[in-house]
Each structure stands twice: as C-alpha cells, then as structure tokens.
GROMACS .gro file of C-alpha atoms in nm:
model
  205
    1UNK     CA    1   0.000   0.000   0.000
    2UNK     CA    2   0.139   0.341  -0.098
    3UNK     CA    3   0.064   0.612   0.154
    4UNK     CA    4   0.104   0.984   0.179
    5UNK     CA    5   0.330   1.059   0.473
    6UNK     CA    6   0.458   1.399   0.581
    7UNK     CA    7   0.829   1.443   0.516
    8UNK     CA    8   0.842   1.746   0.751
    9UNK     CA    9   0.807   1.631   1.115
   10UNK     CA   10   0.689   1.977   1.214
   11UNK     CA   11   0.386   1.939   0.985
   12UNK     CA   12   0.282   1.576   1.034
   13UNK     CA   13  -0.034   1.442   0.882
   14UNK     CA   14  -0.281   1.300   1.129
   15UNK     CA   15  -0.262   0.960   0.967
   16UNK     CA   16  -0.117   0.779   0.670
   17UNK     CA   17  -0.346   0.782   0.366
   18UNK     CA   18  -0.367   0.544   0.076
   19UNK     CA   19  -0.306   0.710  -0.262
   20UNK     CA   20  -0.549   0.462  -0.422
   21UNK     CA   21  -0.840   0.590  -0.210
   22UNK     CA   22  -0.832   0.935  -0.379
   23UNK     CA   23  -0.982   0.995  -0.723
   24UNK     CA   24  -1.034   1.309  -0.930
   25UNK     CA   25  -1.353   1.279  -1.130
   26UNK     CA   26  -1.595   1.511  -1.309
   27UNK     CA   27  -1.848   1.708  -1.106
   28UNK     CA   28  -2.200   1.573  -1.150
   29UNK     CA   29  -2.546   1.713  -1.081
   30UNK     CA   30  -2.567   1.474  -0.784
   31UNK     CA   31  -2.295   1.685  -0.621
   32UNK     CA   32  -2.506   2.004  -0.625
   33UNK     CA   33  -2.643   1.976  -0.269
   34UNK     CA   34  -2.296   1.949  -0.112
   35UNK     CA   35  -2.150   2.220  -0.338
   36UNK     CA   36  -2.434   2.450  -0.242
   37UNK     CA   37  -2.356   2.403   0.127
   38UNK     CA   38  -1.981   2.447   0.080
   39UNK     CA   39  -2.003   2.755  -0.142
   40UNK     CA   40  -2.217   2.927   0.125
   41UNK     CA   41  -1.989   2.826   0.419
   42UNK     CA   42  -1.795   3.135   0.537
   43UNK     CA   43  -1.495   2.937   0.666
   44UNK     CA   44  -1.442   2.774   0.320
   45UNK     CA   45  -1.544   3.076   0.115
   46UNK     CA   46  -1.319   3.326   0.290
   47UNK     CA   47  -1.001   3.118   0.313
   48UNK     CA   48  -1.024   3.043  -0.058
   49UNK     CA   49  -1.106   3.409  -0.136
   50UNK     CA   50  -1.434   3.298  -0.287
   51UNK     CA   51  -1.759   3.477  -0.383
   52UNK     CA   52  -1.890   3.658  -0.076
   53UNK     CA   53  -2.261   3.672  -0.147
   54UNK     CA   54  -2.542   3.414  -0.114
   55UNK     CA   55  -2.540   3.141  -0.379
   56UNK     CA   56  -2.859   2.962  -0.480
   57UNK     CA   57  -2.879   2.600  -0.586
   58UNK     CA   58  -2.981   2.711  -0.933
   59UNK     CA   59  -2.657   2.913  -0.947
   60UNK     CA   60  -2.461   2.602  -0.858
   61UNK     CA   61  -2.632   2.418  -1.142
   62UNK     CA   62  -2.541   2.700  -1.379
   63UNK     CA   63  -2.183   2.690  -1.250
   64UNK     CA   64  -2.151   2.321  -1.330
   65UNK     CA   65  -2.294   2.384  -1.676
   66UNK     CA   66  -2.045   2.668  -1.720
   67UNK     CA   67  -1.762   2.431  -1.632
   68UNK     CA   68  -1.875   2.199  -1.915
   69UNK     CA   69  -1.865   2.487  -2.160
   70UNK     CA   70  -1.520   2.604  -2.048
   71UNK     CA   71  -1.384   2.255  -2.001
   72UNK     CA   72  -1.030   2.241  -2.136
   73UNK     CA   73  -1.043   2.590  -2.283
   74UNK     CA   74  -0.968   2.811  -1.982
   75UNK     CA   75  -1.050   2.588  -1.686
   76UNK     CA   76  -1.051   2.224  -1.570
   77UNK     CA   77  -1.243   2.133  -1.255
   78UNK     CA   78  -1.239   1.799  -1.076
   79UNK     CA   79  -1.432   1.657  -0.781
   80UNK     CA   80  -1.209   1.509  -0.512
   81UNK     CA   81  -1.354   1.178  -0.408
   82UNK     CA   82  -1.240   0.948  -0.129
   83UNK     CA   83  -1.397   0.605  -0.131
   84UNK     CA   84  -1.648   0.750  -0.380
   85UNK     CA   85  -1.759   1.029  -0.139
   86UNK     CA   86  -1.718   1.395  -0.247
   87UNK     CA   87  -1.486   1.577  -0.010
   88UNK     CA   88  -1.372   1.883  -0.215
   89UNK     CA   89  -1.270   2.018  -0.550
   90UNK     CA   90  -0.943   2.094  -0.729
   91UNK     CA   91  -0.901   2.293  -1.047
   92UNK     CA   92  -0.679   2.461  -1.300
   93UNK     CA   93  -0.794   2.815  -1.375
   94UNK     CA   94  -0.688   3.077  -1.625
   95UNK     CA   95  -0.537   2.818  -1.855
   96UNK     CA   96  -0.325   2.991  -2.119
   97UNK     CA   97  -0.236   2.734  -2.383
   98UNK     CA   98  -0.009   2.978  -2.571
   99UNK     CA   99   0.199   3.064  -2.263
  100UNK     CA  100   0.142   2.713  -2.119
  101UNK     CA  101   0.044   2.846  -1.780
  102UNK     CA  102  -0.241   2.790  -1.534
  103UNK     CA  103  -0.347   2.871  -1.178
  104UNK     CA  104  -0.416   2.606  -0.914
  105UNK     CA  105  -0.717   2.611  -0.682
  106UNK     CA  106  -0.816   2.352  -0.422
  107UNK     CA  107  -1.030   2.313  -0.114
  108UNK     CA  108  -1.103   2.020   0.114
  109UNK     CA  109  -1.449   2.086   0.256
  110UNK     CA  110  -1.454   1.867   0.566
  111UNK     CA  111  -1.224   1.989   0.846
  112UNK     CA  112  -1.157   1.633   0.962
  113UNK     CA  113  -1.011   1.554   0.618
  114UNK     CA  114  -0.766   1.842   0.629
  115UNK     CA  115  -0.402   1.786   0.727
  116UNK     CA  116  -0.453   1.420   0.645
  117UNK     CA  117  -0.270   1.401   0.313
  118UNK     CA  118  -0.583   1.431   0.099
  119UNK     CA  119  -0.493   1.783  -0.016
  120UNK     CA  120  -0.137   1.674  -0.100
  121UNK     CA  121  -0.248   1.375  -0.307
  122UNK     CA  122  -0.526   1.566  -0.484
  123UNK     CA  123  -0.293   1.856  -0.572
  124UNK     CA  124  -0.022   1.612  -0.686
  125UNK     CA  125  -0.266   1.436  -0.916
  126UNK     CA  126  -0.381   1.755  -1.090
  127UNK     CA  127  -0.024   1.888  -1.113
  128UNK     CA  128   0.086   1.556  -1.268
  129UNK     CA  129  -0.203   1.593  -1.509
  130UNK     CA  130  -0.114   1.956  -1.594
  131UNK     CA  131   0.256   1.889  -1.654
  132UNK     CA  132   0.242   1.544  -1.813
  133UNK     CA  133  -0.102   1.546  -1.974
  134UNK     CA  134  -0.150   1.906  -2.085
  135UNK     CA  135   0.216   2.017  -2.115
  136UNK     CA  136   0.160   2.315  -1.888
  137UNK     CA  137   0.489   2.488  -1.829
  138UNK     CA  138   0.413   2.670  -1.504
  139UNK     CA  139   0.144   2.659  -1.239
  140UNK     CA  140   0.081   2.961  -1.017
  141UNK     CA  141  -0.147   3.034  -0.724
  142UNK     CA  142  -0.240   3.298  -0.469
  143UNK     CA  143  -0.295   3.222  -0.103
  144UNK     CA  144  -0.368   3.432   0.204
  145UNK     CA  145  -0.048   3.486   0.401
  146UNK     CA  146  -0.240   3.389   0.717
  147UNK     CA  147  -0.344   3.051   0.566
  148UNK     CA  148  -0.045   2.870   0.710
  149UNK     CA  149  -0.167   2.513   0.649
  150UNK     CA  150  -0.225   2.584   0.278
  151UNK     CA  151   0.118   2.747   0.242
  152UNK     CA  152   0.277   2.441   0.412
  153UNK     CA  153   0.096   2.218   0.161
  154UNK     CA  154   0.206   2.422  -0.143
  155UNK     CA  155   0.568   2.435  -0.030
  156UNK     CA  156   0.566   2.061   0.031
  157UNK     CA  157   0.449   2.022  -0.329
  158UNK     CA  158   0.747   2.227  -0.445
  159UNK     CA  159   0.594   2.571  -0.500
  160UNK     CA  160   0.826   2.867  -0.445
  161UNK     CA  161   0.718   3.205  -0.316
  162UNK     CA  162   0.746   3.472  -0.588
  163UNK     CA  163   0.606   3.775  -0.412
  164UNK     CA  164   0.351   3.930  -0.180
  165UNK     CA  165   0.054   4.160  -0.242
  166UNK     CA  166   0.046   4.378   0.068
  167UNK     CA  167  -0.293   4.446   0.231
  168UNK     CA  168  -0.461   4.298  -0.074
  169UNK     CA  169  -0.762   4.108   0.064
  170UNK     CA  170  -1.023   4.235   0.308
  171UNK     CA  171  -1.139   3.978   0.561
  172UNK     CA  172  -1.298   4.001   0.906
  173UNK     CA  173  -1.242   4.373   0.941
  174UNK     CA  174  -0.881   4.388   0.824
  175UNK     CA  175  -0.667   4.385   0.512
  176UNK     CA  176  -0.448   4.079   0.471
  177UNK     CA  177  -0.141   4.008   0.263
  178UNK     CA  178  -0.172   3.764  -0.029
  179UNK     CA  179   0.125   3.549  -0.125
  180UNK     CA  180   0.205   3.453  -0.486
  181UNK     CA  181   0.354   3.110  -0.550
  182UNK     CA  182   0.473   2.932  -0.861
  183UNK     CA  183   0.593   2.590  -0.973
  184UNK     CA  184   0.788   2.528  -1.295
  185UNK     CA  185   0.742   2.200  -1.477
  186UNK     CA  186   1.120   2.157  -1.475
  187UNK     CA  187   1.122   2.179  -1.095
  188UNK     CA  188   0.840   1.928  -1.035
  189UNK     CA  189   0.990   1.645  -0.834
  190UNK     CA  190   0.699   1.492  -0.635
  191UNK     CA  191   0.672   1.120  -0.705
  192UNK     CA  192   0.324   1.005  -0.801
  193UNK     CA  193   0.321   0.628  -0.747
  194UNK     CA  194   0.200   0.383  -1.005
  195UNK     CA  195  -0.081   0.281  -0.769
  196UNK     CA  196  -0.232   0.632  -0.777
  197UNK     CA  197  -0.540   0.713  -0.983
  198UNK     CA  198  -0.347   0.923  -1.231
  199UNK     CA  199  -0.519   1.129  -1.499
  200UNK     CA  200  -0.240   1.056  -1.748
  201UNK     CA  201  -0.205   0.731  -1.939
  202UNK     CA  202   0.108   0.520  -1.894
  203UNK     CA  203   0.327   0.486  -2.200
  204UNK     CA  204   0.501   0.153  -2.239
  205UNK     CA  205   0.809   0.152  -2.463
   0.00000   0.00000   0.00000
C-alpha cells in the first residue's frame, strides 16, 4: 500500500493515507447539494477568497454547466472523491495554452479531512495531469499569508514564493497580505506512485 506521509516532522499528517483511495472525477449534478452548502460556508469561502454573497442552488447548477462549456479551454475542474464520497474540489484556472500556464485552486471541505494528506495527493494528481497530460509549463497560485496550512501544503509540493501583495484582501475587518507562489514543470519532483489514480495514461516503450 502506498501512503502519503509528511516528510516534514513539524507538519505531520494526522494519519497515513492510501493514494489509491483518492480519485479526481468530473463534477455531477448529484454533487449540487454538497457544493451548495460548501459555497455558502464562510470558513471555506473566505479562506479560498471565494464569492462573498449568497449562492442559490440554481446558481450552482449553472456553475456546473459553465464548467462543461469552459472545460479544457480556460478551466478544468475535478471533484475530489475518497472512497467515492465527495470531499472537495481541485481545479486549473486561467489556462493559457499559448503561454502554457495555469493557476491552481483547491479546497477540502470537511475539516476532519484536512491535514490528512488528501490535499497533497489531490494537488499532486492535478499537477501531474497539468505537466504530463497538458504540457503546462508553469502553475501559479495565490494564497492568504495567514493561511499557514495551505502554504505548508504548497511548499511541500514544491511551490516557491514569488512575491507578496500587501494588504490585498479584506477579511474579518482587516486587510491581509496575499502570497504569490509558482511551480515550474522543470522543478516538479513529487513522485506520483503507479498505484495512484493518475489522469495521465502510462506509455510503455
């Protein structure tokens, strides 16, 4: 069994996790109820710098439809499933096929699933897909400077800090810094095991 274990003892995962238990799949209409709850949850919405206003179920349906229309053109969105249950989403945004760049976005909805390795595996799977399936050259992201657990995850994946937007995001009565991170395809060194549910086919020579 291949597991996701923290290499940094100061940021240990709560438990080992099996790579084979995590799958990235398309979002379906059956996911709407959970997405509706998550997109209206302040703790998820604000940490991910999401839309601040009420979202109706019909809006969630329209959002999923919009993903189908934009699929592969400027965005790719996957459901994160563990043992077939939906636990979050991960996506590549602002895909620029000419510059071969994209932005990474991820959230794990259930707090008990965080700091367990799920985010690491899910991110690794979509990065593997971006670099080896889509030939993306660079993946960037923005994260609140106060979101220490997310920053630890991204740095564990190999992202490097490229800059800071000072007082850039208003949250809970104050302006917070936003950090800019990037990962070059040539610097990607995370090993995705053969047992993982990769989104890229294996080439046999």
